[in-house]
Short mmCIF file of C-alpha atoms and ligand atoms in Angstrom, two decimals:
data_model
loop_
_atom_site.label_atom_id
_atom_site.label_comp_id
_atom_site.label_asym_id
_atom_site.label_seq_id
_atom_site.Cartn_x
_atom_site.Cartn_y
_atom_site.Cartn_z
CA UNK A 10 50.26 -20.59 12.60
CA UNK A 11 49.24 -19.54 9.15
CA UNK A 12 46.01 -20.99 7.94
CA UNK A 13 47.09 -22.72 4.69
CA UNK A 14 43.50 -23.33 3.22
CA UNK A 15 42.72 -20.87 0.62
CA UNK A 16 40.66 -18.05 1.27
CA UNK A 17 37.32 -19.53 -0.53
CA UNK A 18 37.73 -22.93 1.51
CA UNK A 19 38.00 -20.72 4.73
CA UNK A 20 34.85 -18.42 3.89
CA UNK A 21 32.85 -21.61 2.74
CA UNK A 22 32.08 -22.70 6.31
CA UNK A 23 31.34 -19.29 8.22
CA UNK A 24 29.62 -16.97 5.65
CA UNK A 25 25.90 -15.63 6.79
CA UNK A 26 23.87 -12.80 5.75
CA UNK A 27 22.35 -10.52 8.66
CA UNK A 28 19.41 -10.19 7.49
CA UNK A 29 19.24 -13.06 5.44
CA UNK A 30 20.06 -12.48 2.16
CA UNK A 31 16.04 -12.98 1.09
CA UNK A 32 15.12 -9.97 3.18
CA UNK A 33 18.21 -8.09 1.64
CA UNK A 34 16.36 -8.71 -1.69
CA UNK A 35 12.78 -7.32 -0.73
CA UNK A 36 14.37 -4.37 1.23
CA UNK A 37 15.75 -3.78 -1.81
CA UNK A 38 12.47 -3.87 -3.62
CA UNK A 39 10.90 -1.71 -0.79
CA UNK A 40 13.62 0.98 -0.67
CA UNK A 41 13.07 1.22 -5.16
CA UNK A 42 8.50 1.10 -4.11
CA UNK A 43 10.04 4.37 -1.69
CA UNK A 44 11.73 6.06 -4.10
CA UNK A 45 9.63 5.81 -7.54
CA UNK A 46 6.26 5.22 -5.62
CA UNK A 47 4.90 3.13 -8.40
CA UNK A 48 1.06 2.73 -8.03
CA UNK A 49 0.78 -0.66 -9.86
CA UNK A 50 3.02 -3.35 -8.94
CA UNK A 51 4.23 -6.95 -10.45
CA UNK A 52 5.88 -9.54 -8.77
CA UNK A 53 6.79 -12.29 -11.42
CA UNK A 54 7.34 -15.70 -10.09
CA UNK A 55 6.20 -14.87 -6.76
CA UNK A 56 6.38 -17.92 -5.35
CA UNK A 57 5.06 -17.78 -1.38
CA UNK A 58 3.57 -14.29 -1.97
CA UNK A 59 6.11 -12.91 0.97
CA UNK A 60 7.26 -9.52 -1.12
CA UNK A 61 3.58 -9.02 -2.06
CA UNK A 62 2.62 -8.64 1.46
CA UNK A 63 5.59 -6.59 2.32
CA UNK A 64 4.37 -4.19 -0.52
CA UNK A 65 0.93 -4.19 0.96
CA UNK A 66 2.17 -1.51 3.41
CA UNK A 67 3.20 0.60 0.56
CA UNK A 68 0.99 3.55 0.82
CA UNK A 69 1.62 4.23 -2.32
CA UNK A 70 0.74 1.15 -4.42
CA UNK A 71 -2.90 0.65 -5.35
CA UNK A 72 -2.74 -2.54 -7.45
CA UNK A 73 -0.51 -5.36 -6.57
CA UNK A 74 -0.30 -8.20 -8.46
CA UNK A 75 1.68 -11.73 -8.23
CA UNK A 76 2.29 -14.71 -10.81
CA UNK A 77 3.83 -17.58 -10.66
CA UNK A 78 3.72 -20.91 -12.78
CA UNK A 79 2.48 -22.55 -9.48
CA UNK A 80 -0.07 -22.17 -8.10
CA UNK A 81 0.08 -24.31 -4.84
CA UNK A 82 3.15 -22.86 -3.59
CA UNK A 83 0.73 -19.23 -4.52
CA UNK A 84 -2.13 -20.77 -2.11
CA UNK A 85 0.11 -21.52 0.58
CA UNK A 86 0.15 -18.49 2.43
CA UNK A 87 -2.03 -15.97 0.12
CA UNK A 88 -4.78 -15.95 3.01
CA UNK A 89 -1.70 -13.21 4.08
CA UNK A 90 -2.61 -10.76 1.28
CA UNK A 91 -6.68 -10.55 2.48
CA UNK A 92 -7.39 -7.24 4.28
CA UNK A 93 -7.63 -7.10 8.08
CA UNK A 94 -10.33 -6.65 10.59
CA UNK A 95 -8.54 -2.94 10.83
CA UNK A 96 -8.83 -2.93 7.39
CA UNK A 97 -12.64 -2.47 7.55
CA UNK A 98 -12.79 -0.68 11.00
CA UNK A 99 -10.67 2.31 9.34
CA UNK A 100 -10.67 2.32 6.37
CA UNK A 101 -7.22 3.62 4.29
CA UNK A 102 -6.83 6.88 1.68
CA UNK A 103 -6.12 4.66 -0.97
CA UNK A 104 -7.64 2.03 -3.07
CA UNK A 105 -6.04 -1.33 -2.75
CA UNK A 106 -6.37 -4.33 -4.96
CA UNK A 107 -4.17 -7.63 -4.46
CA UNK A 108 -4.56 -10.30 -7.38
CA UNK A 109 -3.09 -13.93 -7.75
CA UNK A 110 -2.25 -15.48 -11.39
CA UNK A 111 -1.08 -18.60 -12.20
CA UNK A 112 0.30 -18.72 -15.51
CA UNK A 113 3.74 -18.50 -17.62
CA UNK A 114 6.15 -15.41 -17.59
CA UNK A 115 6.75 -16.79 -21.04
CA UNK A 116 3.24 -15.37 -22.08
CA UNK A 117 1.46 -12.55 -22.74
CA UNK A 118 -2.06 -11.84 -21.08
CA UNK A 119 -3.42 -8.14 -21.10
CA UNK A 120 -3.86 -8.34 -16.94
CA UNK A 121 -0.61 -7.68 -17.07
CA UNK A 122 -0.36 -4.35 -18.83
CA UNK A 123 -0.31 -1.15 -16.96
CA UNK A 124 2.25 -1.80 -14.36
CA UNK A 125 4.60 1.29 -13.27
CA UNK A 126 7.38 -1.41 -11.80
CA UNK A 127 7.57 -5.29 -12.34
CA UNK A 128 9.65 -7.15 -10.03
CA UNK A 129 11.47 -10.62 -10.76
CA UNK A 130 13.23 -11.67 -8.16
CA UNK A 131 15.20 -14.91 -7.98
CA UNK A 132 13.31 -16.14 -10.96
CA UNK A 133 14.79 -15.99 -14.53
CA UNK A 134 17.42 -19.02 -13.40
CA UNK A 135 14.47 -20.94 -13.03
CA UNK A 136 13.33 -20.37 -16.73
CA UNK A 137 13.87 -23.28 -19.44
CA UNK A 138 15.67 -22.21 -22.61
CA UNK A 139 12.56 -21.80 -24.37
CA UNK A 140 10.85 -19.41 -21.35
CA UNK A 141 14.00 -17.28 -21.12
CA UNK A 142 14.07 -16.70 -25.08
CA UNK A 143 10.38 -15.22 -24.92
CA UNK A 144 10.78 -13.50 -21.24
CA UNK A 145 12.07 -10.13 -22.69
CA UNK A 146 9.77 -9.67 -24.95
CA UNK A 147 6.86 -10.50 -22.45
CA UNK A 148 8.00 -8.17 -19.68
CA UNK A 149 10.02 -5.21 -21.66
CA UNK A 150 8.04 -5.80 -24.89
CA UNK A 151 4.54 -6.56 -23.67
CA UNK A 152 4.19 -5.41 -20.56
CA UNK A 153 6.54 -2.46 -21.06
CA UNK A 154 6.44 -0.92 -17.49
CA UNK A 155 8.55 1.98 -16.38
CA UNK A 156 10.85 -0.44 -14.35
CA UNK A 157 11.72 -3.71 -14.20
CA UNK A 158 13.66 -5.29 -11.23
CA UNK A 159 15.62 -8.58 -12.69
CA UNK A 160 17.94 -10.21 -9.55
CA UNK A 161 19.64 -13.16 -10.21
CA UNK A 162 22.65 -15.65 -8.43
CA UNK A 163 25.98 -14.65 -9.33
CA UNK A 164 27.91 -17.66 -9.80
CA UNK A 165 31.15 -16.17 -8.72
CA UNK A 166 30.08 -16.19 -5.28
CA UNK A 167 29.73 -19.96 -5.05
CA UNK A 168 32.64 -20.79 -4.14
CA UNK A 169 32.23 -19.25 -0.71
CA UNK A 170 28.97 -21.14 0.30
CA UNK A 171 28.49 -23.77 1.80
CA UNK A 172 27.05 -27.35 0.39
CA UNK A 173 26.91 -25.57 -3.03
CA UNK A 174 28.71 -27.92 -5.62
CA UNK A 175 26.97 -26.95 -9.30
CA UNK A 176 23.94 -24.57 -8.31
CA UNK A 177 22.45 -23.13 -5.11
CA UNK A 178 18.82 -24.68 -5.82
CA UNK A 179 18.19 -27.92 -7.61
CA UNK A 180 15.50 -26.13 -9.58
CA UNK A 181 18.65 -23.59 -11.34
CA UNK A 182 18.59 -24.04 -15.07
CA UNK A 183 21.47 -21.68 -14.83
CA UNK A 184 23.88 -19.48 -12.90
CA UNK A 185 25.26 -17.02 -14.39
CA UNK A 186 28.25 -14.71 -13.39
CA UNK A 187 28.40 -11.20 -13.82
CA UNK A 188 29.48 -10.90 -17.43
CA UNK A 189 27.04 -13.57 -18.47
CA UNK A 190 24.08 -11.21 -16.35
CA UNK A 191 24.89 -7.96 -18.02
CA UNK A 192 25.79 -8.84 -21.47
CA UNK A 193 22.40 -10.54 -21.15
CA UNK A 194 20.98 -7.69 -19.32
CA UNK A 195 22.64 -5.25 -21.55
CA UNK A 196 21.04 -6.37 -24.89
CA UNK A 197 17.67 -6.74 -23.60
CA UNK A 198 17.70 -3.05 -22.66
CA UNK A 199 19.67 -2.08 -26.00
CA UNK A 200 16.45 -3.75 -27.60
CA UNK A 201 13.60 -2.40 -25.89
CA UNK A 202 14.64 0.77 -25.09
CA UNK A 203 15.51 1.11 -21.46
CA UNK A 204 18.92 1.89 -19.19
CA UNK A 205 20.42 -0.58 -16.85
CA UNK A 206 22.22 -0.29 -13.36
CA UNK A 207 23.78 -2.81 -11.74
CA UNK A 208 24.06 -3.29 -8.09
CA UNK A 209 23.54 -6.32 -5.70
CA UNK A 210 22.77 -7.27 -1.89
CA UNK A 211 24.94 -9.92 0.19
CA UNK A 212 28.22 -8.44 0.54
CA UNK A 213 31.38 -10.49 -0.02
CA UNK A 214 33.93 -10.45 3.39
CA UNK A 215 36.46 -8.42 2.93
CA UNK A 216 39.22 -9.60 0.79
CA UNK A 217 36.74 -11.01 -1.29
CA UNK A 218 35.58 -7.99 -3.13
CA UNK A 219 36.57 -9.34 -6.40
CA UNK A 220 33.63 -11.82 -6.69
CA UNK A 221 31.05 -9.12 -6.42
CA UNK A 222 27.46 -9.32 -4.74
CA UNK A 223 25.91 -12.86 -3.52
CA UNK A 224 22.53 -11.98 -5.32
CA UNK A 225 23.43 -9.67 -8.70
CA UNK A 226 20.36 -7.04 -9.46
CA UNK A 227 19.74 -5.61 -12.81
CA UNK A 228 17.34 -2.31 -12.70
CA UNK A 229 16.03 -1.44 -15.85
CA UNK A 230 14.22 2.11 -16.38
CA UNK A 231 12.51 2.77 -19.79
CA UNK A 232 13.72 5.87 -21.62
CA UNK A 233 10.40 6.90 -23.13
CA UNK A 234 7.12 7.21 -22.05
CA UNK A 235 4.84 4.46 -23.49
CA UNK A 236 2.26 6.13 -25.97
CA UNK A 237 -1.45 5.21 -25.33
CA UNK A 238 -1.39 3.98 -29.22
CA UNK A 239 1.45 0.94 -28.36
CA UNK A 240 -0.63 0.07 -24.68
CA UNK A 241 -3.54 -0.43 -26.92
CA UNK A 242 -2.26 -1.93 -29.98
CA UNK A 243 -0.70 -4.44 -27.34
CA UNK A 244 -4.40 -5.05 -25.62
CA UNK A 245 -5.60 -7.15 -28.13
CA UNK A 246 -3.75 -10.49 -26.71
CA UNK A 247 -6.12 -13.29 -25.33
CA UNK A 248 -6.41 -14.37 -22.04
CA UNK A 249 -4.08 -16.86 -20.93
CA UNK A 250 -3.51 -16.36 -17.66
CA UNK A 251 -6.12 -17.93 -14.42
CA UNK A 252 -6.74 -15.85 -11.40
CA UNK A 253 -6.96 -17.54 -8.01
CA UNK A 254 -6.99 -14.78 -5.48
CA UNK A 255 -8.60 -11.27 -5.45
CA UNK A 256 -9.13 -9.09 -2.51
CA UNK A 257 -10.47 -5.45 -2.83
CA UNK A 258 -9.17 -3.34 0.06
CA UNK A 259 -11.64 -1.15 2.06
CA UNK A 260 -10.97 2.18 0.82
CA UNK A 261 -12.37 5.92 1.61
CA UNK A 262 -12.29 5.70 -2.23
CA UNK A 263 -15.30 3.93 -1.93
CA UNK A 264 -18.52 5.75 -1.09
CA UNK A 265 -19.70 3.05 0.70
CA UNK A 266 -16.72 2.97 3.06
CA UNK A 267 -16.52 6.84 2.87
CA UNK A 268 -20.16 6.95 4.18
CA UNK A 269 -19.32 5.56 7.17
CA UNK A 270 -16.81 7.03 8.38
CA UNK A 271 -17.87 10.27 8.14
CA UNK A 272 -21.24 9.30 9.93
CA UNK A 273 -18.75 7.43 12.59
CA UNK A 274 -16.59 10.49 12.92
CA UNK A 275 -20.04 13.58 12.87
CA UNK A 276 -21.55 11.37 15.59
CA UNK A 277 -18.41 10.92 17.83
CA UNK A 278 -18.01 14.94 17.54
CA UNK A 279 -21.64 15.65 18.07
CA UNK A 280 -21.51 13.51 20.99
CA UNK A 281 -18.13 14.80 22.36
CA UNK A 282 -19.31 18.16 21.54
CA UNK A 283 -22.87 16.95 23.54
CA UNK A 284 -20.65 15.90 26.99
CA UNK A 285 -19.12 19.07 27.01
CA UNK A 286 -21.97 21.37 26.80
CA UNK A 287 -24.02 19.43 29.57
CA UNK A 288 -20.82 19.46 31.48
CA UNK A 289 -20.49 22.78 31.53
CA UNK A 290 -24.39 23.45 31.87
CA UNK A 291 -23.97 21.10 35.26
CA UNK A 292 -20.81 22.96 36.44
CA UNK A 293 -22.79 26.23 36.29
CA UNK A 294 -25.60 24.44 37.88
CA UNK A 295 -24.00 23.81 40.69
CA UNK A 296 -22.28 27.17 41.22
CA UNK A 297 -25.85 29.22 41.38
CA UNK A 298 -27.21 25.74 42.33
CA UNK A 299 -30.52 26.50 40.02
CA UNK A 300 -31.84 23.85 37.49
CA UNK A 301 -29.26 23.30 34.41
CA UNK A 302 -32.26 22.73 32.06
CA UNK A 303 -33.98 25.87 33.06
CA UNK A 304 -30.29 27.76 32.32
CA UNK A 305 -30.25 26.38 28.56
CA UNK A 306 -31.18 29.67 27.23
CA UNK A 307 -27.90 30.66 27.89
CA UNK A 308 -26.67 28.50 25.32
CA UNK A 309 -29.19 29.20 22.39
CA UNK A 310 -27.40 31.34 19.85
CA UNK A 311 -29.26 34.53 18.84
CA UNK A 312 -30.35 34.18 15.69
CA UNK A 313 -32.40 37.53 14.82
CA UNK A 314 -30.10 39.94 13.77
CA UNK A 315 -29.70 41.52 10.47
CA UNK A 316 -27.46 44.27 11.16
CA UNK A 317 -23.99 44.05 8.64
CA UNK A 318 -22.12 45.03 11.56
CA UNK A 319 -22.87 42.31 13.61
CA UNK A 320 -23.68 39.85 10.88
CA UNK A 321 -20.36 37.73 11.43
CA UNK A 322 -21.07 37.48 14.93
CA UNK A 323 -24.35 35.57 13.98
CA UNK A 324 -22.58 33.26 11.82
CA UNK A 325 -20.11 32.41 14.65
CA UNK A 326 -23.50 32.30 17.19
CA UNK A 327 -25.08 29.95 15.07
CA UNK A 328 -22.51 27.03 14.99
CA UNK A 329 -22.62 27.14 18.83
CA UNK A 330 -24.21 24.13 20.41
CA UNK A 331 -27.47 24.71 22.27
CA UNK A 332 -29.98 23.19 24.64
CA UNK A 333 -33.68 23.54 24.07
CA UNK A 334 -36.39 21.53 26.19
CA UNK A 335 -34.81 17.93 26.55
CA UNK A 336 -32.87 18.38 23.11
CA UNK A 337 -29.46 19.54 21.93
CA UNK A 338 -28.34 20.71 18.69
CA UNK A 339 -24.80 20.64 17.43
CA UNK A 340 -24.97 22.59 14.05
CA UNK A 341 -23.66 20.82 11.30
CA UNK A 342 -21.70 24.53 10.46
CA UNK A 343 -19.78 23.38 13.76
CA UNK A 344 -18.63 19.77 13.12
CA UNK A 345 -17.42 20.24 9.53
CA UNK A 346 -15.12 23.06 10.80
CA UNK A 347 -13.25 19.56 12.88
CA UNK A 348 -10.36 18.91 10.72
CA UNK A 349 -11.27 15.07 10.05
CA UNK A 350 -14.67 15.72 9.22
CA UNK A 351 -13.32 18.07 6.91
CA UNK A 352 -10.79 16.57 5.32
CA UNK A 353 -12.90 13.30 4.66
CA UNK A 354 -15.69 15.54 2.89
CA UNK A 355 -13.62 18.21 1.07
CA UNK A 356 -17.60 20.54 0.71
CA UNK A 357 -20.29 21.27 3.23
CA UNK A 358 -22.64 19.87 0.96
CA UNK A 359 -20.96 16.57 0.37
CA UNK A 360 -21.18 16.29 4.20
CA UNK A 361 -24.77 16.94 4.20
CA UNK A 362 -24.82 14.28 1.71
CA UNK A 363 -22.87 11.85 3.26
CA UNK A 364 -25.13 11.91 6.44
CA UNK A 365 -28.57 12.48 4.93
CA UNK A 366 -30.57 9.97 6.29
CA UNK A 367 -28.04 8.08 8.68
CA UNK A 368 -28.17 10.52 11.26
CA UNK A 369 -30.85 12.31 13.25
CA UNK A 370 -30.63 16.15 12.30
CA UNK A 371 -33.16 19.07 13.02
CA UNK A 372 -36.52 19.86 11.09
CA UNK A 373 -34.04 22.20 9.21
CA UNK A 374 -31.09 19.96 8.53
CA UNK A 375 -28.59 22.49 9.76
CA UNK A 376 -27.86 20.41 12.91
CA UNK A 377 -27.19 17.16 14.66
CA UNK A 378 -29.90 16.46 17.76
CA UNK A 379 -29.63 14.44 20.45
CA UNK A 380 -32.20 14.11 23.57
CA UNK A 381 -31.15 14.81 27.32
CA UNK A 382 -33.33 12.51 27.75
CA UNK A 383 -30.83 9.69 29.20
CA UNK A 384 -28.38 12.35 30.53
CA UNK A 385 -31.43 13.30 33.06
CA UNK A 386 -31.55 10.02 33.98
CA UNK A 387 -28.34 9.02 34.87
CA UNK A 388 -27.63 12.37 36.45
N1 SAM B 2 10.43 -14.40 -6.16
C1 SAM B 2 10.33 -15.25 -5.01
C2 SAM B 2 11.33 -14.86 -3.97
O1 SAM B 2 12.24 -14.13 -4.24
O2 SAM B 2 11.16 -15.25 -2.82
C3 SAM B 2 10.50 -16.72 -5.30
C4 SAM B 2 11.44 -17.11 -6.36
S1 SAM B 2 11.43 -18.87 -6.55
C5 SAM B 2 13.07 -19.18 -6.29
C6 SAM B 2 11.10 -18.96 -8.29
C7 SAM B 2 9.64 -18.96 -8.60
O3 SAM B 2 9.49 -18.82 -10.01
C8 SAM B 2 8.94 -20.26 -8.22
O4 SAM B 2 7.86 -19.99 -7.35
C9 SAM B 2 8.49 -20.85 -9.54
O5 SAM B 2 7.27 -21.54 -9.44
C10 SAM B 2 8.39 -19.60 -10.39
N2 SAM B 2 8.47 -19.88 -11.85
C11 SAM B 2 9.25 -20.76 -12.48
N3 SAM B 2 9.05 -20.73 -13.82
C12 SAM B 2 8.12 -19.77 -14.03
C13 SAM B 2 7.47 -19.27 -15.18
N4 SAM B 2 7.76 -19.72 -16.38
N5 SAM B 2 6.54 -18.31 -15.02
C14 SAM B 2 6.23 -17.84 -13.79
N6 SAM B 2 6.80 -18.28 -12.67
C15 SAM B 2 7.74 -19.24 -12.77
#
């Protein structure tokens, strides 16, 4: 039998979003963070903080920042944005810093200039009259970052939800369907000088194509580079705004953090590098069954020569490792040639740096020395 209901009514009870239409929205945002690789990011009205620590992955973003009116529903699960225990055991590449404001999108504070994309997501239907007549000018005015992400209902879709009579939240000054987003959408980028595409997440079932996207998304992308001369003619707004989270990431940036790994990674290659060579003095030990200590000056590099000829295979002698009485010397020369060393130090000399005083080197400084003392022992 025909199902005489019409085709809204019958959509009403069975429509779902795999995944959820929230995740849709800050996949969304995550695919855009992919493809520009923005290194300063806004979220505006970021309620929970959940797309903030999504973006936290981002390799690519160094400052993240979130603000929202509230800040209780902020606190609720910000302890999320603090770095890790693996955080500080190894440290990343890149600098990371994750702030919290609480304060108006209808405002201007100078924290929030410098942004490469700002994100508002599910937020300007929540704006009175008053806060949506000043929002464009804040964010494409103000703040004037190289994109802004606006997403927004689109009333259209109603119909086909569930439970929704007027608006989908109780907190909804407005919903507004797609003619009402773009003109809207189209003006404020007529104004301020940026483009606008239109797109969406939440599919309508098929049939239902007409209404559009469940969640509409405006992406705005300014045309012209901002001039240093507008960023700080703009910089001379108050502070308005009232911070209530800050967490600096561990970061190889930092010397301090950069310091110790390098002096984590020369002493697990020294000490690899250590095994190996007493290994292989045992090994031999055992074949001509003679005293390993007494064969060490097998493994001292030859370090007299002067000839030209043979002056390369000096260099290459002298970052050998080498036994001599109850020590052994891994030359510095050696270690740096190990890819990670070398790639967290960039010079030889900023290695020597790095190390100076953290790790015990020869009289000379030209290599890392350990004592056989414990080997013997155990042995
Ligand atoms: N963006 C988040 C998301 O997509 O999950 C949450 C959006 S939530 C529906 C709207 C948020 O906007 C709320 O957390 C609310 O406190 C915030 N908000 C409302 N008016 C605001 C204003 N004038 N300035 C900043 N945030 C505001």
């Amino acid at each position: 039998m025909m199902d005489k209901k019409p085709k809204e009514e019958q959509f009403r009870k069975i429509i779902t979003f795999t995944p959820p239409l929230y995740k849709q929205r800050y996949e969304f945002i995550k695919d855009l963070v992919g493809k520009y690789k923005p290194k300063k990011v806004a979220d505006l009205g970021c309620a929970d903080c959940t797309l903030l620590w999504m973006l936290k992955f981002c390799s690519c973003i160094e400052v993240l920042t979130g603000l929202d009116i509230c800040a209780s529903v902020m606190k609720e699960n910000m302890h999320r944005l603090y770095p890790l225990a693996g955080d500080y055991l190894q440290p990343a590449e890149r600098s990371l810093t994750i702030t919290l404001h609480q304060g108006s999108v209808a405002h201007k504070d100078p924290c929030m200039l410098g942004f490469d994309l700002v994100t508002c997501i599910e937020l300007i239907e929540h704006l009175e009259e008053s806060e949506l007549k000043e929002f464009p000018e804040v964010v494409f005015g103000f703040m004037a970052p190289s994109i802004v992400v606006i997403s927004t209902p689109n009333s259209e879709f109603n119909p086909l939800l569930p439970g929704v009579m007027l608006f989908r939240h109780p907190d909804h000054k407005f919903e507004w369907n797609r003619e009402q987003f773009q003109s809207w959408a189209l003006e404020t980028a007529r104004h301020y000088d940026y483009s606008v595409e239109f797109t969406g997440v939440g599919h309508p079932p098929t049939g239902m194509e007409n209404l559009g996207f469940c969640t509409q998304i405006g992406v705005f992308v300014r045309k012209y580079p901002q001039t240093s001369e507008s960023a700080q003619s703009e910089n001379t707004t108050g502070t308005v705004y009232k911070t209530v989270f800050k967490a600096v990431y561990p970061s190889l940036k930092d010397e301090k953090y950069l310091q110790i790994a390098v002096v984590n990674e020369v002493i697990f290659t020294a000490e690899t590098m250590k095994q190996s060579l007493l290994g292989q003095l045992m090994s031999e030990h055992e074949e001509y069954n003679d005293d390993p200590i007494e064969r060490k000056s097998k493994f001292q590099p030859s370090v007299n020569f002067f000839s030209e000829d043979i002056g390369k295979l000096v260099v290459e002698k002298s970052m050998e490792p080498f036994v001599n009485g109850n020590l052994v010397y891994i030359p510095l020369k050696r270690i740096f040639s190990f890819p990670r060393v070398n790639q967290l130090c960039g010079t030889f000399d900023r290695l020597c740096k790095l190390i100076a005083g953290k790790v015990t080197l020869s009289s000379d400084g030209s290599a890392v020395v350990f004592s056989t003392e414990h080997e013997n022992e155990e042995n």
